[in-house]
Structures are given as structure tokens and as C-alpha cells.
Tab-separated table of C-alpha atoms in Angstrom:
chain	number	residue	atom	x	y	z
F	1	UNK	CA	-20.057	-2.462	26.803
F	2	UNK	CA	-17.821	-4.081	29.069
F	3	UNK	CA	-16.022	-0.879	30.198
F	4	UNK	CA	-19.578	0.110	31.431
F	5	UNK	CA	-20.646	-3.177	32.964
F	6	UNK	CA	-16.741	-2.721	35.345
F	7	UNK	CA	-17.414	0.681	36.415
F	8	UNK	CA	-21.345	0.408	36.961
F	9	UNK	CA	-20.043	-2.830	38.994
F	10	UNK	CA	-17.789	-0.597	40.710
F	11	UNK	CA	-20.942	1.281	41.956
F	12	UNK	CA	-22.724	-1.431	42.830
F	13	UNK	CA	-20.081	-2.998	44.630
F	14	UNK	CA	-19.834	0.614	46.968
F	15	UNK	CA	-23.433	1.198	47.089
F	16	UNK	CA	-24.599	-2.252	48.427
F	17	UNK	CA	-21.152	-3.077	50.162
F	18	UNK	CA	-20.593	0.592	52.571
F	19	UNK	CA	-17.177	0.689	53.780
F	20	UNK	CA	-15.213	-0.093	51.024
F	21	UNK	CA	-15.494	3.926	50.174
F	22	UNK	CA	-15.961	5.903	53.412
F	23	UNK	CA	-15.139	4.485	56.521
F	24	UNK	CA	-15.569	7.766	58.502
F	25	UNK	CA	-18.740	9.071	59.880
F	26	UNK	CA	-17.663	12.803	61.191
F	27	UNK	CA	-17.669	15.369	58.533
F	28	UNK	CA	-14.076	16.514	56.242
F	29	UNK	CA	-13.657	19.465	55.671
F	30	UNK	CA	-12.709	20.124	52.065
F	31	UNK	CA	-9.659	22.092	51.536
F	32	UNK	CA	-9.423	22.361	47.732
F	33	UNK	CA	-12.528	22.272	45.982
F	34	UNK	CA	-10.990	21.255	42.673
F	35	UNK	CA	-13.831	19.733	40.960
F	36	UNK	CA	-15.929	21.937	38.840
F	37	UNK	CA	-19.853	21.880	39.104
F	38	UNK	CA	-20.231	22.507	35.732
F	39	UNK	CA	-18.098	21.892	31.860
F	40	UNK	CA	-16.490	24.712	30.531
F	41	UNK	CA	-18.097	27.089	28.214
F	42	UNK	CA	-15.680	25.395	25.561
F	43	UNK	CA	-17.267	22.372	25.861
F	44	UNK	CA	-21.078	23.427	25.824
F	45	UNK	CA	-20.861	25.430	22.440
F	46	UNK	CA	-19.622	22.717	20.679
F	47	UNK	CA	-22.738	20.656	21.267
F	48	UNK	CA	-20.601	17.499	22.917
F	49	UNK	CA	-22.530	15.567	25.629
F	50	UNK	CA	-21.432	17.481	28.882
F	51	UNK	CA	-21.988	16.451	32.486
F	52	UNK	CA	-22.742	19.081	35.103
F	53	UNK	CA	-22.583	18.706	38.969
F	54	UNK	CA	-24.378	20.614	41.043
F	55	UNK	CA	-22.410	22.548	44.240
F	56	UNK	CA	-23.238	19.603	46.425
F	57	UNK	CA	-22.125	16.838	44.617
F	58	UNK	CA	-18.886	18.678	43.670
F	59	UNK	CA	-18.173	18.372	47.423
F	60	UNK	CA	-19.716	15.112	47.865
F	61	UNK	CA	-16.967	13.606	45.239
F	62	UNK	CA	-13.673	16.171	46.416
F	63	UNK	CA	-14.979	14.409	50.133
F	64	UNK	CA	-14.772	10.958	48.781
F	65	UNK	CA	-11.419	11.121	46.762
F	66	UNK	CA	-9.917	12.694	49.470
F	67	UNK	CA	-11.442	10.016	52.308
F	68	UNK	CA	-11.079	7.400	49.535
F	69	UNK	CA	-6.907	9.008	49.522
F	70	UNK	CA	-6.643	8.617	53.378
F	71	UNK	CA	-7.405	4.718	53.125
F	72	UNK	CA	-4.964	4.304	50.361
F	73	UNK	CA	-1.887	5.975	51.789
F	74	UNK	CA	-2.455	4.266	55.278
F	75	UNK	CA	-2.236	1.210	53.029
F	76	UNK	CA	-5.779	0.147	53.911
F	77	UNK	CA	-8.257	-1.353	50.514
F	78	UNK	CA	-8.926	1.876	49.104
F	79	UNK	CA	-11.203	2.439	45.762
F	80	UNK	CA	-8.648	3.841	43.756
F	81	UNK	CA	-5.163	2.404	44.993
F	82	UNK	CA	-1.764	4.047	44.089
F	83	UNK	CA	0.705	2.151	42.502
F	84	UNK	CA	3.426	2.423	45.637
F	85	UNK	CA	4.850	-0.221	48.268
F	86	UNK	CA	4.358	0.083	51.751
F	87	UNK	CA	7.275	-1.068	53.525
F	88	UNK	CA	8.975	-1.026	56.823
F	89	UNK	CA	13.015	-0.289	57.210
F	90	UNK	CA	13.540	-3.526	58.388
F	91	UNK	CA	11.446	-5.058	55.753
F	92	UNK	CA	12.817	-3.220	52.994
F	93	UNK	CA	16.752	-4.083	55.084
F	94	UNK	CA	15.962	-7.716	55.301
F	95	UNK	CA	14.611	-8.358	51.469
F	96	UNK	CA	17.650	-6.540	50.128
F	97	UNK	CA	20.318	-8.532	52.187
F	98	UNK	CA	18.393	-12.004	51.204
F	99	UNK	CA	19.019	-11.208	47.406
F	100	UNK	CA	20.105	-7.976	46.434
F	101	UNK	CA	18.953	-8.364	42.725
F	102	UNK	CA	15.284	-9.268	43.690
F	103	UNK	CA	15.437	-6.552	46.062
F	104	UNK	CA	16.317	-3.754	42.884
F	105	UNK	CA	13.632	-5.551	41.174
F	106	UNK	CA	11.028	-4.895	43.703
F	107	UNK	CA	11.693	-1.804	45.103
F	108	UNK	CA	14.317	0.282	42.740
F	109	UNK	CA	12.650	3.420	41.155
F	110	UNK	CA	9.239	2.735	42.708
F	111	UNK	CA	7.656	4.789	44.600
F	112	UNK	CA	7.159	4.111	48.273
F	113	UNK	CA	5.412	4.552	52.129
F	114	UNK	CA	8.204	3.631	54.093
F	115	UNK	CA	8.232	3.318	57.886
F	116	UNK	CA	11.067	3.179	60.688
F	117	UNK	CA	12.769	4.730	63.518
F	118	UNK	CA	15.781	7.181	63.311
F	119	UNK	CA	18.933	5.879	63.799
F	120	UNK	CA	21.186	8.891	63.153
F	121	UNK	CA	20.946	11.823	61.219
F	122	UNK	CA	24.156	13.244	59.889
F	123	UNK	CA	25.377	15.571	56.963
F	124	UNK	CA	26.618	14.279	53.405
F	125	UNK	CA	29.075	15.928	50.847
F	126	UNK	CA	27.448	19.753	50.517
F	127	UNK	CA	26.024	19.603	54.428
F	128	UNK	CA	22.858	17.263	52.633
F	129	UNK	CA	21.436	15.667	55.596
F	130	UNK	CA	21.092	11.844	55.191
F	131	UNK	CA	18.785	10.580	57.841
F	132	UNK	CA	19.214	6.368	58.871
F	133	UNK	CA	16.535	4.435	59.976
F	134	UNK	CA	17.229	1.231	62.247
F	135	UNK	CA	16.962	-2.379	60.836
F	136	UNK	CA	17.786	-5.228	62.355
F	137	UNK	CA	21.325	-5.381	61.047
F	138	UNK	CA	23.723	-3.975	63.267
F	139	UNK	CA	26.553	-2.743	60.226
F	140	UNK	CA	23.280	-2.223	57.539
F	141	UNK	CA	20.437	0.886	58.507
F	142	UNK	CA	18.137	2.657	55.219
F	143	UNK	CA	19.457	5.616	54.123
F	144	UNK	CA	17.168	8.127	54.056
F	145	UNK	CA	17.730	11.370	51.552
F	146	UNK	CA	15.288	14.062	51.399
F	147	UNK	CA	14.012	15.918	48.186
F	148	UNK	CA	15.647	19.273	47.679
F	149	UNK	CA	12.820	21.256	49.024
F	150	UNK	CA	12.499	18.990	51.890
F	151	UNK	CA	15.528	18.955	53.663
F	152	UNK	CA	15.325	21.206	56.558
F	153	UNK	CA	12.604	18.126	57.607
F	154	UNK	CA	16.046	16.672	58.675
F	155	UNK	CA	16.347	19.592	61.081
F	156	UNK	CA	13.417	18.398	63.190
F	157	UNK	CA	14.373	14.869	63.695
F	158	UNK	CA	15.465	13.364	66.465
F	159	UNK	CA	16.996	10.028	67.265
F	160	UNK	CA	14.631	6.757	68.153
F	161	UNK	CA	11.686	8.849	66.469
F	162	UNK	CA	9.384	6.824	64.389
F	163	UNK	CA	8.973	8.422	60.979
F	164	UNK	CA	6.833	7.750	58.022
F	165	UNK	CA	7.911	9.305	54.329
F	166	UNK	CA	7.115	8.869	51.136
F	167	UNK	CA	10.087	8.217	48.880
F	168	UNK	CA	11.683	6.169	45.622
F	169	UNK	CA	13.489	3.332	45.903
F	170	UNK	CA	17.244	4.071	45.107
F	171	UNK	CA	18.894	0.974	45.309
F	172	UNK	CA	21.853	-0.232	47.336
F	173	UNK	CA	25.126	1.673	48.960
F	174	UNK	CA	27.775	-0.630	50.159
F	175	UNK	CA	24.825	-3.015	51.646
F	176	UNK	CA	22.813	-0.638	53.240
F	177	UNK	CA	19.641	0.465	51.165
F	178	UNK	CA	19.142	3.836	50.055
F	179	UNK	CA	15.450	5.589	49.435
F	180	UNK	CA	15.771	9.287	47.554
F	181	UNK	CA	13.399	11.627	46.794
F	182	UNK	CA	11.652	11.575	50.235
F	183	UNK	CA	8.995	13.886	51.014
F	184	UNK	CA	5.592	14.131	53.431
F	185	UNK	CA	3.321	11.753	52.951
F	186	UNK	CA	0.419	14.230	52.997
F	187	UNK	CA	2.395	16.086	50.303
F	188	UNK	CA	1.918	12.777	48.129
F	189	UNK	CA	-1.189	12.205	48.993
F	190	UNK	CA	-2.397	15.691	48.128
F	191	UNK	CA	-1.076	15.657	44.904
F	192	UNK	CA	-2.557	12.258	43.656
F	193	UNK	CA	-6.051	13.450	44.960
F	194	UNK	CA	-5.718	16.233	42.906
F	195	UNK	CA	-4.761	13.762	39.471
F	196	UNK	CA	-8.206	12.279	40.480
F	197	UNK	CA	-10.035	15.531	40.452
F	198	UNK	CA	-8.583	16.406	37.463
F	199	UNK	CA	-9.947	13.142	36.245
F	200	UNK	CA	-13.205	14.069	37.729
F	201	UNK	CA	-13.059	17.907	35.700
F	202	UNK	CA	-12.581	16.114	32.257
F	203	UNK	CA	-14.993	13.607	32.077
F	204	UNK	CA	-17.066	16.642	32.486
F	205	UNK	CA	-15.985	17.455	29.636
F	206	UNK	CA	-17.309	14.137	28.157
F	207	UNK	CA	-13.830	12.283	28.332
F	208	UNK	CA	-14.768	8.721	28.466
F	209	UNK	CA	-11.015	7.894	28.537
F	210	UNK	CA	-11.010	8.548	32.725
F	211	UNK	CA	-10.454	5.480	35.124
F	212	UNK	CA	-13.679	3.458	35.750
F	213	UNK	CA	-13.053	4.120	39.393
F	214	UNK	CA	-13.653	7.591	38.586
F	215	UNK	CA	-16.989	6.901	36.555
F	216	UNK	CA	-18.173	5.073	39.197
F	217	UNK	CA	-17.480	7.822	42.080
F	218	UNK	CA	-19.550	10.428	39.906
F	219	UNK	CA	-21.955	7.618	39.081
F	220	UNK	CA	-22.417	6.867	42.942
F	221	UNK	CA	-22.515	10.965	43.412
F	222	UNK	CA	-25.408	10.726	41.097
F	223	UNK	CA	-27.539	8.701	42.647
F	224	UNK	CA	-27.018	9.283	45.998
F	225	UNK	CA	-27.397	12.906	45.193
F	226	UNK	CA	-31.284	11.583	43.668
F	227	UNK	CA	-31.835	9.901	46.569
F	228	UNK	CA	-31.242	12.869	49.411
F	229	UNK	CA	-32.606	15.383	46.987
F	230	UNK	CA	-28.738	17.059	46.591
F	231	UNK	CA	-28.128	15.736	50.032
F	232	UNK	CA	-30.130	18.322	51.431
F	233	UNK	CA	-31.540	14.473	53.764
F	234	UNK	CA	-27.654	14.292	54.229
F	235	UNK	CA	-26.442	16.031	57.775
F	236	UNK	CA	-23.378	15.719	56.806
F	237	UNK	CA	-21.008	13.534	54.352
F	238	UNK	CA	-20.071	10.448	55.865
F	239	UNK	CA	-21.118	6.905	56.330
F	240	UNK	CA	-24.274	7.574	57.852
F	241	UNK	CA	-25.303	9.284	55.079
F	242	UNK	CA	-24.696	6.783	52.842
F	243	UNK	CA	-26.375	3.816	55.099
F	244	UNK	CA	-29.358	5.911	55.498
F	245	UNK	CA	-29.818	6.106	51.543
F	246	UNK	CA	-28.748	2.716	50.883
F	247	UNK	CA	-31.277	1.466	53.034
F	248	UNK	CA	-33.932	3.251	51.507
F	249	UNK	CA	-33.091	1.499	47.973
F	250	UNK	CA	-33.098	-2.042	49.209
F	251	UNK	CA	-36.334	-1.209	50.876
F	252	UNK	CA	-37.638	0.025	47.308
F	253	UNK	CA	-37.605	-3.797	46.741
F	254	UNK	CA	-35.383	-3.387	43.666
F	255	UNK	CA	-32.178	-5.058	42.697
F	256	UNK	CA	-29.123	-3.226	42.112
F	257	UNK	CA	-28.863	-3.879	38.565
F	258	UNK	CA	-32.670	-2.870	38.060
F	259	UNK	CA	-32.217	0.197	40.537
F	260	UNK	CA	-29.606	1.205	37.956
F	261	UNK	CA	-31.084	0.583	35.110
F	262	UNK	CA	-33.982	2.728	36.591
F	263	UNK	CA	-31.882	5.432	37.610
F	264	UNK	CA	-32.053	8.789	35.223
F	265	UNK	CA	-28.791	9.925	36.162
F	266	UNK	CA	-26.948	5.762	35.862
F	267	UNK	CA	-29.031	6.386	32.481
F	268	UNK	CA	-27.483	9.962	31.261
F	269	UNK	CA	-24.171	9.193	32.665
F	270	UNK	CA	-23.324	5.863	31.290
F	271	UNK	CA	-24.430	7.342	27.565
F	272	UNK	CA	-21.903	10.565	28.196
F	273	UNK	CA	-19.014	8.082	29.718
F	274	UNK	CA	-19.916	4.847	28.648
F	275	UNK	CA	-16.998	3.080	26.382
F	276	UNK	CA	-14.772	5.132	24.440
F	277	UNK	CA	-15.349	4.885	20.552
């Protein structure tokens, strides 16, 4: 019961606290539409609880994960936060020089957003290109080395050019630190929106072991979805949209919780997701 009292919070918290999910008001295009509308065949002829999701609110939740994903990797307070550091060169320069063992604790092996400004870019052992970053240590920059795929990034660099990257934490090399692994952030990004989409496709399969942020982003679908008649009221996805219909259930004169508990769709989804037996 608790599991579905945190993620039927979650809803409530986004539904009668706009901003925390979508903080853009012009349409997003949808690249991949990942999530299905419906369970698979599979699922249906085995008589398990299913969910199904009409065409609309399949793009109404691939719009939010992938808004929600644009908050997170500019390090704002997303919904569903990834578990990386955001960190500047000279953060990550000056941490590591006050006490190299705390910095390996904090950032060794974990995955990062780091920010800075080229310093040099030069060729390793094998012509790798290692790209430095600045810091405010004249004899110490970040060494910067690129995933395999990645490396003709290197190419397009220049000196004093502010770059962003997502990378993993690699330690230290004769006191300068070292970040491997690098790649696009958008690459990143795209590839833990689509671990949330796949979340999305199983628990419409009835898997109640998905995130609660999850269960309450199909939750919120759900009722907004109700509330725009399959946000045909909707112009487009965005803020508006959801301002217009939250406005309309606070002038219903209902609560949250008894908005919920009078929703058919809260109602249907919390018995197909609701704690995990």
C-alpha cells in the first residue's frame, strides 16, 4: 500500500504543483515513439491485467520523458533524476588537489556532465586524441578521452571552446584528473529516455516492478487524457495544456486525494500497478 500511496503522491505532487514536469510551453516533436499504445498479444491471451494507451497518450508520455530528460541532463529538478554528477573542470581540478582520496571517492567510475573550456588537444600513444580542459592550476588541466566511437569529436575542437560531455570519472594521472569514456550528452540522454520507455512498455505488460516515477507519469497521462477527452482540448503538449486541465479540477471543488480516488483510470491503474506481490 505504501508503494501506491509514493507514486499516486508523485501525481499529485505534478498535477497540483505544474512545473516540476514540463517547463516548456511550445510543442516537441517526438523523434522515437517508443512507447506502445497497447500490451502485446502475449500478454492479453494469458488473461494478466494489461494496460493499454491510446495513440495520444503514447505521445503525451514519450513528450514528457523526453522534456522530463532535458531538465535532468541540464542538471535542473527533474522527475526522474539520473544518478550522474554535474561538475565543472575546475570543480572537479580543485576537489581532487584538496584530497585526492575523497576526490576517487566522489567522482571515480561515476558517471558524469562535465563542463570546461579547451585547453589543448593533442594525440596519445596510437594518435588517440586526449583533449584538456583549463582549471585553475597552471601545471594541473582534466584530461579529457573520448569513447572509441567518439573520437573524431576531437577533430572539431578548437582551443578556448567551451565544451560540455558526458563521461566516467577515471581517476588521477600524475595530478591532473582524467574523465574516460566521454561521449555527447544528447547521446546519454537519448539512451536513458529510452530505459524509461522501456519502463513505460512493461508495465503494460502489468509489471508492477517499474519505478514509481514511471507509475505516476502514466497515472498523470491517464487523467489528463480524461480530462481533454484524449487531449483532443489539448492544442498542443505543453504547460498550457496542463494549466488549463488542472484548473478545471480544482474548480470541480474536489481535493486531490478525492479527485483520485474518483478517477476510473487512478482506479484501474493503481489495481494493475499497485504494489508488487
Amino acid at each position: 500500500m505504501k508503494k501506491v500511496l509514493k507514486w499516486v503522491g508523485i501525481v499529485l505532487v505534478v498535477i497540483f504543483g505544474i512545473g516540476i514536469l514540463v517547463g516548456k510551453d511550445e510543442s516537441k516533436p517526438v523523434e522515437d515513439t517508443s512507447v506502445s499504445s497497447a500490451p502485446s498479444s502475449s500478454s492479453n491471451s494469458n488473461s494478466k491485467k494489461t494496460i493499454s494507451l491510446t495513440a495520444k497518450e503514447a505521445e503525451f508520455i514519450n513528450f514528457v520523458i523526453e522534456d522530463d530528460a532535458d531538465v535532468a541532463f541540464s542538471g535542473g529538478d527533474a522527475l526522474i533524476k539520473p544518478d550522474v554528477i554535474f561538475v565543472t573542470a575546475k570543480e572537479l581540478q580543485k576537489n581532487y588537489a584538496a584530497n585526492e582520496a575523497r576526490g576517487d571517492k566522489t567522482y571515480k567510475d561515476k558517471d558524469m556532465v562535465i563542463t570546461g573550456v579547451v585547453s589543448s588537444i593533442d594525440s596519445s600513444i596510437g594518435d588517440i586524441p586526449v583533449v584538456t580542459l583549463k582549471t585553475n592550476d597552471m601545471f594541473n588541466t582534466v584530461h579529457v578521452r573520448f569513447k572509441k566511437q567518439y573520437r573524431d569529436i576531437a577533430i572539431d575542437l578548437d582551443k578556448n571552446k567551451k565544451i560540455t560531455f558526458f563521461c566516467k570519472g577515471d581517476g588521477v594521472i600524475i595530478g591532473s584528473p582524467t574523465v574516460s569514456s566521454c561521449m555527447p550528452v544528447d547521446v546519454a540522454k537519448k539512451d536513458f529516455t529510452n530505459k524509461q520507455k522501456q519502463y513505460v512498455n512493461n508495465s503494460l505488460e502489468g509489471d508492477k516492478s517499474i519505478p514509481d516515477e514511471i507509475k505516476g507519469i502514466i497515472l498523470l497521462t491517464k487523467i489528463v487524457g480524461e480530462e481533454t477527452n484524449d487531449f483532443a482540448k489539448c492544442e498542443k503538449f505543453g504547460k498550457k495544456c496542463l494549466e488549463s486541465t488542472v484548473q478545471k479540477m480544482k474548480a470541480s471543488g474536489k481535493d486531490p486525494k478525492s479527485y483520485l480516488e474518483s478517477s476510473p483510470a487512478a482506479q484501474e491503474l493503481k489495481e494493475v500497478l499497485g504494489e508488487k506481490k
